[in-house]
Each structure stands twice: as structure tokens, then as C-alpha cells.
Coordinates of C-alpha atoms in Angstrom, one line a residue:
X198 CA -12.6 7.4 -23.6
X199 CA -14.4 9.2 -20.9
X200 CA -12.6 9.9 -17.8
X201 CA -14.8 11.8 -15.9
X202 CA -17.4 9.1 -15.1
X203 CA -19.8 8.4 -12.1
X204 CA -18.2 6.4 -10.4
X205 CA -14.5 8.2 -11.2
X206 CA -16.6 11.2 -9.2
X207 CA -17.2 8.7 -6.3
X208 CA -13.5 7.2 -6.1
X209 CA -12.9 11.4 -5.7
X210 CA -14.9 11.1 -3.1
X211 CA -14.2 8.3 -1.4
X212 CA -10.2 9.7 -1.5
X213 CA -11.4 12.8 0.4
X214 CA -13.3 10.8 3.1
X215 CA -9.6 8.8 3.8
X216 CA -8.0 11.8 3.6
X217 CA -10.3 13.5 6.4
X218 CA -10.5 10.3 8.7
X219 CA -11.6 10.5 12.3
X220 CA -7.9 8.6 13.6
X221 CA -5.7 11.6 12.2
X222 CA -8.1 14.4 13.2
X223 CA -7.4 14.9 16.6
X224 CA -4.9 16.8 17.7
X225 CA -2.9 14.9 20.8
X226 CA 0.1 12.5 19.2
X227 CA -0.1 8.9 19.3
X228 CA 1.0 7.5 22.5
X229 CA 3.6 4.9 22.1
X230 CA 0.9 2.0 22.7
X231 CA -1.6 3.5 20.3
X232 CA 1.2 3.9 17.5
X233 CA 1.8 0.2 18.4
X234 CA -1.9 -0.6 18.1
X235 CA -1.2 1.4 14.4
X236 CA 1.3 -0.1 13.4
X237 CA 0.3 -4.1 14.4
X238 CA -2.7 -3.6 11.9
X239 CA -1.1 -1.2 9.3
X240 CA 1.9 -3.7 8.8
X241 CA -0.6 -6.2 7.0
X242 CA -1.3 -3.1 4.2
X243 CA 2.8 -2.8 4.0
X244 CA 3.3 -6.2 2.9
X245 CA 0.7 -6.8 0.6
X246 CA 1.8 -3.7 -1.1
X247 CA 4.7 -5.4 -1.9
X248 CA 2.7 -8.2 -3.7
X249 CA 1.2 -5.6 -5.9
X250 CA 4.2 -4.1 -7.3
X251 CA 5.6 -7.7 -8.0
X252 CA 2.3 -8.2 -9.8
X253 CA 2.7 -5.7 -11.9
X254 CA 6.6 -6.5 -11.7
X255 CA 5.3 -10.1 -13.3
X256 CA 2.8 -8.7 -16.4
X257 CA 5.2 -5.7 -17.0
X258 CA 9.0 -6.9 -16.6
X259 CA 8.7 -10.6 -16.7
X260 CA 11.7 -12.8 -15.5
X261 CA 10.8 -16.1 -17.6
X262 CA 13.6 -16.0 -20.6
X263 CA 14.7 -16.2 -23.1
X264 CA 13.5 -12.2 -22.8
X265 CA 12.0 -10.8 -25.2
X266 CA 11.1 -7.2 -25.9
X267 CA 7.6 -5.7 -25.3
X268 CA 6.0 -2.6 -25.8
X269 CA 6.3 -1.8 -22.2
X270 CA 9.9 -1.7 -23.2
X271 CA 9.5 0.8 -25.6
X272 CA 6.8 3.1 -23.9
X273 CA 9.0 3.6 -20.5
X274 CA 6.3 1.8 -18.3
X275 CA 9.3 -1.2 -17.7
X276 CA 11.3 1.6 -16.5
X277 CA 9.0 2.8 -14.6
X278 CA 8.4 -0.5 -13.2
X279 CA 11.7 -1.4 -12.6
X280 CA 12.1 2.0 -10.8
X281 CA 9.4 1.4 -8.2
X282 CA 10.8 -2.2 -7.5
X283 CA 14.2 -0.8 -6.8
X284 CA 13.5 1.6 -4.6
X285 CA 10.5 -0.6 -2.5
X286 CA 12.6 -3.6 -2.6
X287 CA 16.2 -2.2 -1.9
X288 CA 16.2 0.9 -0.9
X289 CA 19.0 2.6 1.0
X290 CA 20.0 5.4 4.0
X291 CA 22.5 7.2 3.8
X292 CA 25.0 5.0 5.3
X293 CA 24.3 2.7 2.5
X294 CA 22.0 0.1 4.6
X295 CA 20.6 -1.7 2.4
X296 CA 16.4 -2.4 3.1
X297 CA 13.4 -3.8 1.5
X298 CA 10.6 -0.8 2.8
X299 CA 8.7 -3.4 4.5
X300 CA 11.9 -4.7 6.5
X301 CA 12.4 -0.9 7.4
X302 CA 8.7 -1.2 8.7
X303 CA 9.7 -4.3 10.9
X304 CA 12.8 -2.5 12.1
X305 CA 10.3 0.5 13.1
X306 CA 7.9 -1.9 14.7
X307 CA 10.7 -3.5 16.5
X308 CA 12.0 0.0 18.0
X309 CA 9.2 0.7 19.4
X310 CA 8.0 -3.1 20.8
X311 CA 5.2 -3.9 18.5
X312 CA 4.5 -7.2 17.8
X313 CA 6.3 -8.3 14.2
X314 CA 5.8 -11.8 14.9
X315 CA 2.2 -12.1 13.9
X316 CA 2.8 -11.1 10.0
X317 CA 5.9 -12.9 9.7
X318 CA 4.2 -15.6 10.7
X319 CA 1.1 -15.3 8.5
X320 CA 3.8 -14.4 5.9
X321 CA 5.5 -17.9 6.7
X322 CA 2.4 -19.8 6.2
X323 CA 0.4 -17.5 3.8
X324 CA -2.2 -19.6 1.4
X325 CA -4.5 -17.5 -0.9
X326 CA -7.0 -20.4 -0.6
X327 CA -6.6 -20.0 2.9
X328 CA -7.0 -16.0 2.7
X329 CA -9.9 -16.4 0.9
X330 CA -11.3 -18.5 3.1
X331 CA -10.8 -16.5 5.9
X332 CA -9.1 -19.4 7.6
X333 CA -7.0 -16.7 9.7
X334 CA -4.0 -18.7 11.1
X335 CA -3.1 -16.5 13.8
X336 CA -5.9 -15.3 15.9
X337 CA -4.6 -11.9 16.9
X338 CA -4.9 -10.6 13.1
X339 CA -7.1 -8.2 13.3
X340 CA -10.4 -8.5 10.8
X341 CA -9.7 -5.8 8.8
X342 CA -6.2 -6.2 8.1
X343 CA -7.5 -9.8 6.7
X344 CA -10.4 -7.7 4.7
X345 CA -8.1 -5.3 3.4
X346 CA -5.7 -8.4 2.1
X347 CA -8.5 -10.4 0.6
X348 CA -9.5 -7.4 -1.7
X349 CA -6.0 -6.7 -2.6
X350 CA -5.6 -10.1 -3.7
X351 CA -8.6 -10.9 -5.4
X352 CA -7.7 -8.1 -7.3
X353 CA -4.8 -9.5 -8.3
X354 CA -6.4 -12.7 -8.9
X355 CA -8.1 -11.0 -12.0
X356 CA -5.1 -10.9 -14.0
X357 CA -5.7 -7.6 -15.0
X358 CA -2.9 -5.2 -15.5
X359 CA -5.2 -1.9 -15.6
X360 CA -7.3 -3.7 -12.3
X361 CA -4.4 -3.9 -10.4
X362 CA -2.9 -0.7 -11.8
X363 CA -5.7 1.3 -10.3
X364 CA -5.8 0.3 -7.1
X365 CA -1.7 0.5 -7.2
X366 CA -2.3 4.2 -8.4
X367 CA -5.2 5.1 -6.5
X368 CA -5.2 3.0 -3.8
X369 CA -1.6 3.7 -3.3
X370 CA 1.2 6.0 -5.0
X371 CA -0.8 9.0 -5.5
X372 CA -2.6 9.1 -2.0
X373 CA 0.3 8.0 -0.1
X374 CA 2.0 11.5 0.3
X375 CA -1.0 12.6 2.0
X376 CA -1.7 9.7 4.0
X377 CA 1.1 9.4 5.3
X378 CA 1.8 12.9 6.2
X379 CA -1.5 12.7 8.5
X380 CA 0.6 10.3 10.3
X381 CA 3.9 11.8 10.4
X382 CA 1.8 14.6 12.0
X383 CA 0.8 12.2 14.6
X384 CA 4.4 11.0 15.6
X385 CA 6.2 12.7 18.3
X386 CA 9.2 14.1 15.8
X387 CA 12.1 14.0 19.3
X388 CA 11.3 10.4 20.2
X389 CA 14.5 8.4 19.1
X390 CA 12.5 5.8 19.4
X391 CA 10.2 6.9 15.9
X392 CA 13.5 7.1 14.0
X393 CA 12.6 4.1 11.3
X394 CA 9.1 5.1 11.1
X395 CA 9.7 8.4 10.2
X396 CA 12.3 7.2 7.7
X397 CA 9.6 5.0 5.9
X398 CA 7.5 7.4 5.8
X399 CA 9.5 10.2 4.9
X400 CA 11.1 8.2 1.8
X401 CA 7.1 7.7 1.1
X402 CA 6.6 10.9 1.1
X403 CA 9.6 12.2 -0.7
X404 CA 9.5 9.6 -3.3
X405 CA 5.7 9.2 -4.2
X406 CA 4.8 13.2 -4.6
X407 CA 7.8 13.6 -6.7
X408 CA 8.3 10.4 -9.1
X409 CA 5.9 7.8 -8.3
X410 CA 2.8 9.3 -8.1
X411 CA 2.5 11.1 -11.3
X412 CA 4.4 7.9 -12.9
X413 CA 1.7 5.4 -11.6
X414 CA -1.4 7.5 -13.4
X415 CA 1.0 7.5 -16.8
X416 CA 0.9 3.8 -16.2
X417 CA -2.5 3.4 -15.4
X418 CA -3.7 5.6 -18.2
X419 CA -1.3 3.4 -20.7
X420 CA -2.4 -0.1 -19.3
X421 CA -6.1 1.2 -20.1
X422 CA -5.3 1.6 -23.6
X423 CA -7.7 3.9 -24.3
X424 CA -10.7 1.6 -23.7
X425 CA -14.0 2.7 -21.6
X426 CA -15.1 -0.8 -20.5
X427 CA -11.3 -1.5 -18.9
X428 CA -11.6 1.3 -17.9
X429 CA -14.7 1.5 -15.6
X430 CA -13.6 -1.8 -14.4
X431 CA -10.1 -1.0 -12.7
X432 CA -12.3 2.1 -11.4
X433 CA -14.7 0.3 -9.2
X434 CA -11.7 -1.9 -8.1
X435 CA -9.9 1.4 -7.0
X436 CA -13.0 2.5 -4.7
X437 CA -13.1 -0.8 -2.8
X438 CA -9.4 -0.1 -2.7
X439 CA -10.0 3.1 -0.3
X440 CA -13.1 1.5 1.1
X441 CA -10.7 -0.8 2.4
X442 CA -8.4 1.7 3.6
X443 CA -11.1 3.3 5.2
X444 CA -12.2 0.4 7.2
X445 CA -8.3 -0.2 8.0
X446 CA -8.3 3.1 9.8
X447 CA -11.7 2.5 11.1
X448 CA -10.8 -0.4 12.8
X449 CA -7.8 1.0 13.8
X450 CA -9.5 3.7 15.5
X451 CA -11.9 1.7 17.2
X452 CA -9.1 0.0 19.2
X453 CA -7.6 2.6 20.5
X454 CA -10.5 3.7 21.6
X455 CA -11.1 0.9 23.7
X456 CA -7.8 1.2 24.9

């Protein structure tokens, strides 16, 4: 199978332009309304992150029973799985609090005044049918948080392990350590008030060079199965993926801006 296609070159590509965008690059820290402004929109890419690990939760480690073994149990991709879900779903500090990584989100939004309300309500209330639609049920959801979450789940929608594998590899595990050190690099490091956020991110940082990023490629590569038209497929899905993450930022950006 070849590897090294046209449009693998352009997901390079398009990883570089994310990686270089315009709303890390300047210097000056985020003020604490601009990191709210961040965070508000950002939140929406936190959750549905979630979704995509129980997706692949669901195809990889199904809970229907009577259980029966798979060769995901005998390749070390339920492991690997199971791994992932542990730590994103209940992870821990070191006084043995006890978090989902998106609750440790809220906590940070909460520290620092940000609005939670609007995703837990959309969260509340959430419809795919209504996502797709676009029938936005709060009105302060910003456009590209509902973009970014419409391609994530229409991804999803295709029942395809190796789809949603990319853009959980590419999309996700293996750029997070960057990404998210472009932030951390924009958080004042002696505000108390930054204390949760630099935990999640820190955890995403630590955990995703080390274990989860190189484990997420051996899991896309295996859910591939060696086959060029699966292949090329879950590849395009992982470019509108970081096009999405681009236009996240983008929009982002412009707000502050305005602001």
C-alpha cells in the first residue's frame, strides 16, 4: 500500500499551516477575556473529542454481550483503546480527584468566568439531525465551533473505523502536543487563576507525545489493513479534519480581534 500519496503530502501540509497559525504567533499572552473568547469556542472541539474516542470505543471494545473476542483483542489495539478511554474519561491529579478531561476543561473555564453554560446546554439538547441541519439551538455558538462539529460527526456517521481513526490520529493525538504547547505558551504560567487549564493541557501534552500519539498511527495503520482505497479515503477525511481546526482558530482569531 502506498503511503506517500498526494494528498498524504497535502495533510503534511495542511498540519504545518495549524501548526504556524496567526492566533499563537504573536508574542503578548492572552488576556484573561481573550483566553475566555478561546476557550468559549475551543470547548465545542473538547467535547466532541470525546464522541470520537467512544466511537472507536464502540467498533473496537464493544459493550453489547455476551462478549466475544476479536482480533482487536489479540493485536493490542483493545488495549490501546481501552487505554485512551481511561485516561480521557477518568483521569486523575495527584490528590486522586477523579475527572473526565472535558469536566477538567469546564472546571478551567469556570476559574477563569467563561461561559460553560452554552455547551452544556447544547450538550443537553444535542440532535445530530439537528447538527446537521445547522438548527443551532443556542445562538451564541459560534459558526465554526458548529462547522468543526458537523465534520466530526459526519465522519463518524460513515461507520468507518479507519475514517474516524484518521482524523482521531491526525486530527488529534499526534498534533495535540504541539498544539497545545502553542497555547500553554500563550498562558500567563503565575496566574492561579490558569491552574486547570494548564493541567489539561499539560496531561495532553505529557500523555499524547509519549503513549498516545505513536499508539493512534499503530491503530490507524492496523484499521487500514493494508488497503490503498481505505486508505486514501480516511486521508482526505483527516485534511478536512485540520481544515477545520484551522477555521476554529481562524474564527477564534478574528474575535479577538474585534475585541
Amino acid at each position: 500500500m502506498l503511503k506517500n500519496t498526494k494528498n498524504f503530502l497535502i495533510l503534511e501540509e495542511k498540519i504545518k499551516e495549524l501548526n504556524s497559525h496567526k492566533l499563537f504567533k504573536a508574542s503578548n499572552k492572552f488576556t484573561k477575556h481573550e483566553l475566555k473568547i478561546f476557550m468559549e469556542s475551543h470547548v465545542f472541539a473538547v467535547w466532541d473529542f470525546m464522541s470520537i474516542v467512544k466511537s472507536l470505543q464502540h467498533h473496537i471494545c464493544p459493550s453489547n454481550y455476551p462478549w466475544k473476542p476479536s482480533k482487536y483483542t489479540k493485536n493490542g489495539i483493545a488495549n490501546l483503546i481501552n487505554e485512551i478511554v481511561l485516561s480521557e474519561e477518568s483521569d486523575h491529579d495527584q490528590e486522586k480527584n477523579y475527572f473526565s478531561h472535558f469536566d477538567l476543561y469546564l472546571m478551567a473555564m469556570n476559574d477563569i468566568g467563561a461561559d460553560s453554560s452554552i455547551i452544556l446546554e447544547f450538550i443537553k439538547n444535542f440532535s445530530i439531525t439537528d447538527l446537521f441541519n445547522k438548527k443551532i439551538l443556542h445562538s451564541d455558538i459560534p459558526k465554526e465551533s458548529i462547522d468543526f462539529l458537523v465534520n466530526t460527526f459526519k465522519c463518524l456517521n460513515t461507520n468507518s473505523i479507519a475514517n474516524i481513526a484518521a482524523i482521531f490520529t491526525y486530527g488529534r493525538e499526534t498534533n495535540i502536543p504541539i498544539m497545545f504547547s502553542n497555547i500553554l505558551r500563550k498562558i500567563d504560567q503565575d496566574n492561579i487563576l490558569f491552574i486547570n487549564l494548564k493541567l489539561y493541557i499539560n496531561r495532553h501534552i505529557e500523555i499524547d507525545s509519549v503513549r498516545h500519539g505513536p499508539l493512534s498511527l499503530h491503530l490507524f495503520n492496523t484499521v487500514c489493513e493494508n488497503n490503498q482505497k481505505i486508505y486514501d479515503e480516511a486521508i482526505i477525511y483527516a485534511i478536512d479534519s485540520i481544515d477545520m481546526r484551522i477555521q476554529l482558530w481562524d474564527g477564534v482569531f478574528n474575535r479577538i480581534k474585534k475585541n
